[in-house]
mmCIF file of C-alpha atoms in Angstrom:
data_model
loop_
_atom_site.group_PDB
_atom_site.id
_atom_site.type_symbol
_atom_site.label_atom_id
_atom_site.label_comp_id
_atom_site.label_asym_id
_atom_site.label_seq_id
_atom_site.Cartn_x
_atom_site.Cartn_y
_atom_site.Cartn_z
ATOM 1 C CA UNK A 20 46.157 -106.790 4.896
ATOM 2 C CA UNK A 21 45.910 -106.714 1.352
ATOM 3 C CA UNK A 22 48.457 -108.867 -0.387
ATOM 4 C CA UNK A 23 50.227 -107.462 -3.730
ATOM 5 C CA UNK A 24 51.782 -110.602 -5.861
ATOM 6 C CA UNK A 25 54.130 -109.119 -8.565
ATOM 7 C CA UNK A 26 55.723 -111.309 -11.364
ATOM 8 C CA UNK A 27 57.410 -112.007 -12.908
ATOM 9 C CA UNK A 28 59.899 -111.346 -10.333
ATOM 10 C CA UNK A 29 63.245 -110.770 -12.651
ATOM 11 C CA UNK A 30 63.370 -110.768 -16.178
ATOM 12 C CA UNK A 31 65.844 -110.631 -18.743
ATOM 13 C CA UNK A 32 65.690 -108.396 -21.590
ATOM 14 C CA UNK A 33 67.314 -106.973 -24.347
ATOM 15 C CA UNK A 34 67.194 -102.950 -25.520
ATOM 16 C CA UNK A 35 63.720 -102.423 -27.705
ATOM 17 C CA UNK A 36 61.949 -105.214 -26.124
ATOM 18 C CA UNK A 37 58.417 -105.182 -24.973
ATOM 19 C CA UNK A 38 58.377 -105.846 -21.616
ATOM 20 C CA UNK A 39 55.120 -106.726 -19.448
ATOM 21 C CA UNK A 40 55.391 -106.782 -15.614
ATOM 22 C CA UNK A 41 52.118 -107.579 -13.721
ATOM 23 C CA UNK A 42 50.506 -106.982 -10.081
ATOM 24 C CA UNK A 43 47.545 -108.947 -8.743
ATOM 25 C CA UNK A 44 45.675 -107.318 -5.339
ATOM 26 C CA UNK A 45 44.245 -110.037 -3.342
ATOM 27 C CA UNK A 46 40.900 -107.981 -2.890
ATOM 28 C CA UNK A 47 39.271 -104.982 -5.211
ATOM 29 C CA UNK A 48 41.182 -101.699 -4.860
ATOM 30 C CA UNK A 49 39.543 -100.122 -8.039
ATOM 31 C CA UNK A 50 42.485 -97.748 -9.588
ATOM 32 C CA UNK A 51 43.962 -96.827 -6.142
ATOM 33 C CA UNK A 52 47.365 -98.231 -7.067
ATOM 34 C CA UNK A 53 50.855 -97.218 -8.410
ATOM 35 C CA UNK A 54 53.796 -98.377 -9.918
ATOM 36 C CA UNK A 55 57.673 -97.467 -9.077
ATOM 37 C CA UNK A 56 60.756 -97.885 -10.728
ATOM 38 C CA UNK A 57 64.021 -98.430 -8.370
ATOM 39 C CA UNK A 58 67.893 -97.573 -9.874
ATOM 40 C CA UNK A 59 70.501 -99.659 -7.929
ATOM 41 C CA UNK A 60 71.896 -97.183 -4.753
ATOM 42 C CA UNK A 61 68.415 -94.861 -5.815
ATOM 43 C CA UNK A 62 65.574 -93.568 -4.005
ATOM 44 C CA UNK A 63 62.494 -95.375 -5.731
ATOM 45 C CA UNK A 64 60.556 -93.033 -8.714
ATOM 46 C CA UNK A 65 56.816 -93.103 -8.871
ATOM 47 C CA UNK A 66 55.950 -93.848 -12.145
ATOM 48 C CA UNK A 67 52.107 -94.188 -12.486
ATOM 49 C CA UNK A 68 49.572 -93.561 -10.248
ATOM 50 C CA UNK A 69 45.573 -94.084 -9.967
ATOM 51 C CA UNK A 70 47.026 -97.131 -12.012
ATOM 52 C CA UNK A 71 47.247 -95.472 -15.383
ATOM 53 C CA UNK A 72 48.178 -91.992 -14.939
ATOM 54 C CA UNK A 73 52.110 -91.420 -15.561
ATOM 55 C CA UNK A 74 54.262 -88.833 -13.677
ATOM 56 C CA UNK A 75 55.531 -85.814 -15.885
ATOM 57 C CA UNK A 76 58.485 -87.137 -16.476
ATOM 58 C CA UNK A 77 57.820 -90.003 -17.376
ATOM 59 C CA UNK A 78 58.785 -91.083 -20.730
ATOM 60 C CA UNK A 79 55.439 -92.522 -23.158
ATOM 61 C CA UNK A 80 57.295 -95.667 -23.505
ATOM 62 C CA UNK A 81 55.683 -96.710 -19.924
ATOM 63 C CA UNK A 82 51.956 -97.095 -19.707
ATOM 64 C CA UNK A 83 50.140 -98.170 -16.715
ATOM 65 C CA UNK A 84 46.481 -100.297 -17.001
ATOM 66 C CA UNK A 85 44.300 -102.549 -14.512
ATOM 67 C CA UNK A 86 41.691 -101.884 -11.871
ATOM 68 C CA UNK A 87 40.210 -103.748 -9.041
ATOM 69 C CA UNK A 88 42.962 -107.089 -9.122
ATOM 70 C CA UNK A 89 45.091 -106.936 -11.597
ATOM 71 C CA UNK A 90 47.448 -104.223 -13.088
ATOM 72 C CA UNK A 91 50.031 -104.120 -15.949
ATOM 73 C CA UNK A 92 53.098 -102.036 -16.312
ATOM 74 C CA UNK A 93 54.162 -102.247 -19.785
ATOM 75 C CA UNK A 94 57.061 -100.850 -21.288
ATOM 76 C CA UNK A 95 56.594 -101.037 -25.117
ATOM 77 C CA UNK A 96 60.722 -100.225 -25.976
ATOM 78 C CA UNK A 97 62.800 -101.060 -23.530
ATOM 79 C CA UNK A 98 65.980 -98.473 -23.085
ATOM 80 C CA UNK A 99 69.294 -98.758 -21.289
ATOM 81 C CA UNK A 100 67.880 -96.484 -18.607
ATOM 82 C CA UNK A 101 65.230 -98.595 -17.764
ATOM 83 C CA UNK A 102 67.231 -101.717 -16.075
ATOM 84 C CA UNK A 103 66.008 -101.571 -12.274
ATOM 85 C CA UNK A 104 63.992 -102.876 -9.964
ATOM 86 C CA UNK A 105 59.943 -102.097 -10.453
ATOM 87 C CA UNK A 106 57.779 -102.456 -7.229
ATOM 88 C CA UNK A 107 54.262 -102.213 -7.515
ATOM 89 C CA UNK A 108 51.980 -100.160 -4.087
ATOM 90 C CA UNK A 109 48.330 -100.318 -3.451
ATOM 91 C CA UNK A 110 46.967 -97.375 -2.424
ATOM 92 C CA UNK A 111 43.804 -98.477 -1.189
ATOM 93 C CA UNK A 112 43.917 -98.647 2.398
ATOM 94 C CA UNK A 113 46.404 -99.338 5.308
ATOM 95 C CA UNK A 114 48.632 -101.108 6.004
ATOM 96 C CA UNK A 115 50.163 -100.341 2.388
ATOM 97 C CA UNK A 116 51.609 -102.950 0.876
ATOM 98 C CA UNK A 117 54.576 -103.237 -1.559
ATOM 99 C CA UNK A 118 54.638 -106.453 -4.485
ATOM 100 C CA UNK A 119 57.658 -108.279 -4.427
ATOM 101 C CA UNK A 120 59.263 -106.663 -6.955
ATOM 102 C CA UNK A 121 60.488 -107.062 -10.398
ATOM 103 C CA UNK A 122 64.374 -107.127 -11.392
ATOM 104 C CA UNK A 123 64.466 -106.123 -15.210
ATOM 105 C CA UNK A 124 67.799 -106.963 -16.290
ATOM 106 C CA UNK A 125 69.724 -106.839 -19.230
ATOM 107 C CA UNK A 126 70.106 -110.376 -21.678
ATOM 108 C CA UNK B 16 61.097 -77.819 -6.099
ATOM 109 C CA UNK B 17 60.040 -80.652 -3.946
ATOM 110 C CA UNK B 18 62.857 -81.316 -1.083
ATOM 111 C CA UNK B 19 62.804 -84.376 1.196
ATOM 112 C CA UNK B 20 65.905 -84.836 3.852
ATOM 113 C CA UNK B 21 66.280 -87.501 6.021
ATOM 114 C CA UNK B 22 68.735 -87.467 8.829
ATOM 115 C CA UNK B 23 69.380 -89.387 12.264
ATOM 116 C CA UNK B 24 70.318 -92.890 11.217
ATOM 117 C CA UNK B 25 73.271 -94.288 12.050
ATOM 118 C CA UNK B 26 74.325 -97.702 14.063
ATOM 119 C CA UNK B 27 72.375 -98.718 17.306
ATOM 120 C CA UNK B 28 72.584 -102.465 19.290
ATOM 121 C CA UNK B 29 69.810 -104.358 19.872
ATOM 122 C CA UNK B 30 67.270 -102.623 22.469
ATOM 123 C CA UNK B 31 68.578 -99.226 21.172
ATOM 124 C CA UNK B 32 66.454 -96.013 19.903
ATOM 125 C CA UNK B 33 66.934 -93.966 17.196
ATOM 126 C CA UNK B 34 64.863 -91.154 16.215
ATOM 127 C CA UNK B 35 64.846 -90.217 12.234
ATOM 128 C CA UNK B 36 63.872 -86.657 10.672
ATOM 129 C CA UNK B 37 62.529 -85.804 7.485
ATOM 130 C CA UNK B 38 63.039 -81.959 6.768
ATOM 131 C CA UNK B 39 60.773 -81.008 3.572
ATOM 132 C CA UNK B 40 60.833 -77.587 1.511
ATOM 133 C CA UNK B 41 59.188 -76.666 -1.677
ATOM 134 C CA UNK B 42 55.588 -77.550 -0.547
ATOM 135 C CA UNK B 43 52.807 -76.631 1.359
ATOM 136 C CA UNK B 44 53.729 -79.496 4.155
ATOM 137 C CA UNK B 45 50.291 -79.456 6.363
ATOM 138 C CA UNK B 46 48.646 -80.889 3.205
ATOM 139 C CA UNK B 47 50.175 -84.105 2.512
ATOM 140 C CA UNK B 48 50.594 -87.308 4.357
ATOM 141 C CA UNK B 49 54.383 -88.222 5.065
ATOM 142 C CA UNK B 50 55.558 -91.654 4.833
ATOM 143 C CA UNK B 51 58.116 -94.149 5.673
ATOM 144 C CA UNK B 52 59.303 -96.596 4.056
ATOM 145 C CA UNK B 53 62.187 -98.993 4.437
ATOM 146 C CA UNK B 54 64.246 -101.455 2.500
ATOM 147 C CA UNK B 55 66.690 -104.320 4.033
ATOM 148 C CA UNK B 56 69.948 -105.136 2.365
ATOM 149 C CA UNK B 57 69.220 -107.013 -1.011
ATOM 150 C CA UNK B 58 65.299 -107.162 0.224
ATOM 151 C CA UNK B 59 62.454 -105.196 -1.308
ATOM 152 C CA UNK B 60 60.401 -102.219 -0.413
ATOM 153 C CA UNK B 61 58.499 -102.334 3.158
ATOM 154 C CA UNK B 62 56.386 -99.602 4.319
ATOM 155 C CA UNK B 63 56.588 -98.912 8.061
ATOM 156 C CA UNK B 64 54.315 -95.780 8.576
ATOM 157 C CA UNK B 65 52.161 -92.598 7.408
ATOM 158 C CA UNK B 66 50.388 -89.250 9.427
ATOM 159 C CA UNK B 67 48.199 -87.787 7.692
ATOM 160 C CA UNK B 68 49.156 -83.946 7.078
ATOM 161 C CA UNK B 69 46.915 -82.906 10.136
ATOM 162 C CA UNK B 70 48.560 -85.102 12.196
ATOM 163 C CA UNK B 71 45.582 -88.083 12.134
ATOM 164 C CA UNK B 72 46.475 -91.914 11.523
ATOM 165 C CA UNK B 73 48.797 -92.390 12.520
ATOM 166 C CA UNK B 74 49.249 -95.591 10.787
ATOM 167 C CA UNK B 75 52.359 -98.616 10.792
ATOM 168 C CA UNK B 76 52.860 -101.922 9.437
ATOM 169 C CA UNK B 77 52.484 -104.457 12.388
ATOM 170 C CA UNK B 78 55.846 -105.775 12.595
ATOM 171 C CA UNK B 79 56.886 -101.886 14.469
ATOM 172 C CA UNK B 80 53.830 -101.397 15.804
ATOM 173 C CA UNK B 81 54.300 -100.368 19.522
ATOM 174 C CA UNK B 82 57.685 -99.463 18.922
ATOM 175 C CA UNK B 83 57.700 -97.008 16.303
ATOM 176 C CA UNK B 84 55.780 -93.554 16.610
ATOM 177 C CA UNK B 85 55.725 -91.036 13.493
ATOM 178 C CA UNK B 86 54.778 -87.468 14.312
ATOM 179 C CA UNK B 87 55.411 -84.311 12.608
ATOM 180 C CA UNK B 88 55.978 -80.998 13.338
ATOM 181 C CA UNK B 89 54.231 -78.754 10.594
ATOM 182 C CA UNK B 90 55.214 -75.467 11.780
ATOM 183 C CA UNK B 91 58.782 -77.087 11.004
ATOM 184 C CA UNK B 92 57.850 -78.501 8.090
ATOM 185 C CA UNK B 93 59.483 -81.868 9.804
ATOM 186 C CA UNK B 94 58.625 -85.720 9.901
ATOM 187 C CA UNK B 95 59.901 -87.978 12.332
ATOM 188 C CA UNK B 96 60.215 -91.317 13.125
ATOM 189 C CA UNK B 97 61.050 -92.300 16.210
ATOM 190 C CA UNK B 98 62.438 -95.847 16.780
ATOM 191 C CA UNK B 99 62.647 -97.957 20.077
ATOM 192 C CA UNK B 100 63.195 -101.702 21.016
ATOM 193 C CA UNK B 101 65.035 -102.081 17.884
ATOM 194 C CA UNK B 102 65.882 -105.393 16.732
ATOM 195 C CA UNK B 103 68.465 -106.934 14.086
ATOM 196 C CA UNK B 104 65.488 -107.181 11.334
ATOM 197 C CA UNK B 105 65.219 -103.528 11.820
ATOM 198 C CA UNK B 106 68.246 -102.721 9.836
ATOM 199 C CA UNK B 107 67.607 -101.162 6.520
ATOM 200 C CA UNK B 108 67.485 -97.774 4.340
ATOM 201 C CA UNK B 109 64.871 -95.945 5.357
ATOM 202 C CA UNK B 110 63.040 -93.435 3.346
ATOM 203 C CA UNK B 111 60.747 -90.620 3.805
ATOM 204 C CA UNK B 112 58.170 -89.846 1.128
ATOM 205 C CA UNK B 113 55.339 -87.858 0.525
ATOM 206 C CA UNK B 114 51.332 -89.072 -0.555
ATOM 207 C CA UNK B 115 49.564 -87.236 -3.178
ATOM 208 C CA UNK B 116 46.690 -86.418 -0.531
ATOM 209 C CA UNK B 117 46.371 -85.431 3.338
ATOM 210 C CA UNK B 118 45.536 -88.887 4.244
ATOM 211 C CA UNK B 119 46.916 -91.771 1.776
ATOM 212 C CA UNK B 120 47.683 -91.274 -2.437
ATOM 213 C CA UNK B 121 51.088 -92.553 -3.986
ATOM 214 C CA UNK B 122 54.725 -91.482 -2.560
ATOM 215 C CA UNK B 123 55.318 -88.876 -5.277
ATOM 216 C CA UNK B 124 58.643 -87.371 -3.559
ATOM 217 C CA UNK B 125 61.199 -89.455 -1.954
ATOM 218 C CA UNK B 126 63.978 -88.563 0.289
ATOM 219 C CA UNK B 127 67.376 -90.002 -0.635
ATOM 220 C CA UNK B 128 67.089 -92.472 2.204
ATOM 221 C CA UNK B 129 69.306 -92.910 5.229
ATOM 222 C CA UNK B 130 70.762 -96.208 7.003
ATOM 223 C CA UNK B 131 70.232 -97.550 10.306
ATOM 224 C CA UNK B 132 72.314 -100.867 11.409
ATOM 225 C CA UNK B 133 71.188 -102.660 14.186
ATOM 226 C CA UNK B 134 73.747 -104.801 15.235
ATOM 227 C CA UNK B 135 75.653 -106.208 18.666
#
């Protein structure tokens, strides 16, 4: 199975930050990967997919880059909204495999 | 708009089954893989299974293989999981989601997930 290793795992942050949250793959997956965000007592949101490619909604302040073994979420101003939990999924093949996760919490 | 239900869970002892639906509206359901996925308390995300929209796959993590079989029933536009042997570790929120494609592609809908305790 492919392994996914997220960090950093939490992070603590303050509103208009620049925040950089990164996913390794332990083999090539070339842009067949996606990023999530996760509210506390929510149903995950997918955020990007094909690594770069944001969901409508999905305010400009996220953007998604990477291929093959490493991938970068970055979110450029951070906003009130955006403390959660961000899980990173490779689409590449079964079984599917989550990263860790990363806790983005308020300093 | 995109609906995804889940219903079913609820509190089982060790050994117990449990069978979990995923109703889905808003979307042509033959032509997208459904997924689940399932979270412990405090713990991260796990996914647990996917069939493909035809039915193909289907596909699970290994620690519920041979004791977890999803089907669907696309003339019901329903997902199911059903769940036997459970164990302790099994407890969690599970969610349903839809892929992007028939076969694999990112979980673009989720439902709003639904527990099941596995306890003595």
């Amino acid at each position: 199975a492919i392994q996914m290793t997220q960090s950093p795992s939490s992070l603590s942050a303050s509103v208009g930050d620049r925040v950089t949250i990164t996913c390794r793959a332990s083999q090539p997956i070339r842009d067949e990967f996606g990023w999530y965000q996760q509210r506390p007592g929510e149903a995950p949101q997918l955020l990007m997919s094909l690594a770069s490619d944001s969901q409508r909604e999905v305010p400009s302040r996220f953007r998604g880059s990477g291929s093959d073994t490493e991938f970068t979420l970055t979110i450029t101003s951070l906003q009130p909204e955006d403390f959660a939990t961000y899980y990173c999924l490779q689409d590449y093949n079964y079984p599917r495999t989550f990263g860790q996760g990363t806790k983005v919490e308020i300093k | 708009e995109v609906q995804l239900l889940e219903s079913g869970g609820g509190f089982v002892q060790p050994g117990g089954s449990l069978r979990l639906s995923c109703a889905a509206s808003g979307f042509n359901f033959r032509n997208y893989a459904m997924n689940w996925v399932r979270q412990a308390p405090g713990k991260g995300l796990e996914w647990a299974a996917t069939i493909s929209g035809s039915g193909a796959g289907p596909y699970y993590v290994d620690s519920v293989k041979g004791r977890f079989t999803v089907f669907r029933d696309n003339s019901k536009n329903t997902a199911y999981l059903q769940m036997t042997s459970l164990r302790v570790e099994d407890t969690a929120v599970y969610f349903c989601a839809r892929g992007t494609r028939p076969y694999m592609g990112a979980l673009d809908h989720w439902g709003q997930g639904i527990p099941v305790t596995v306890s003595s």
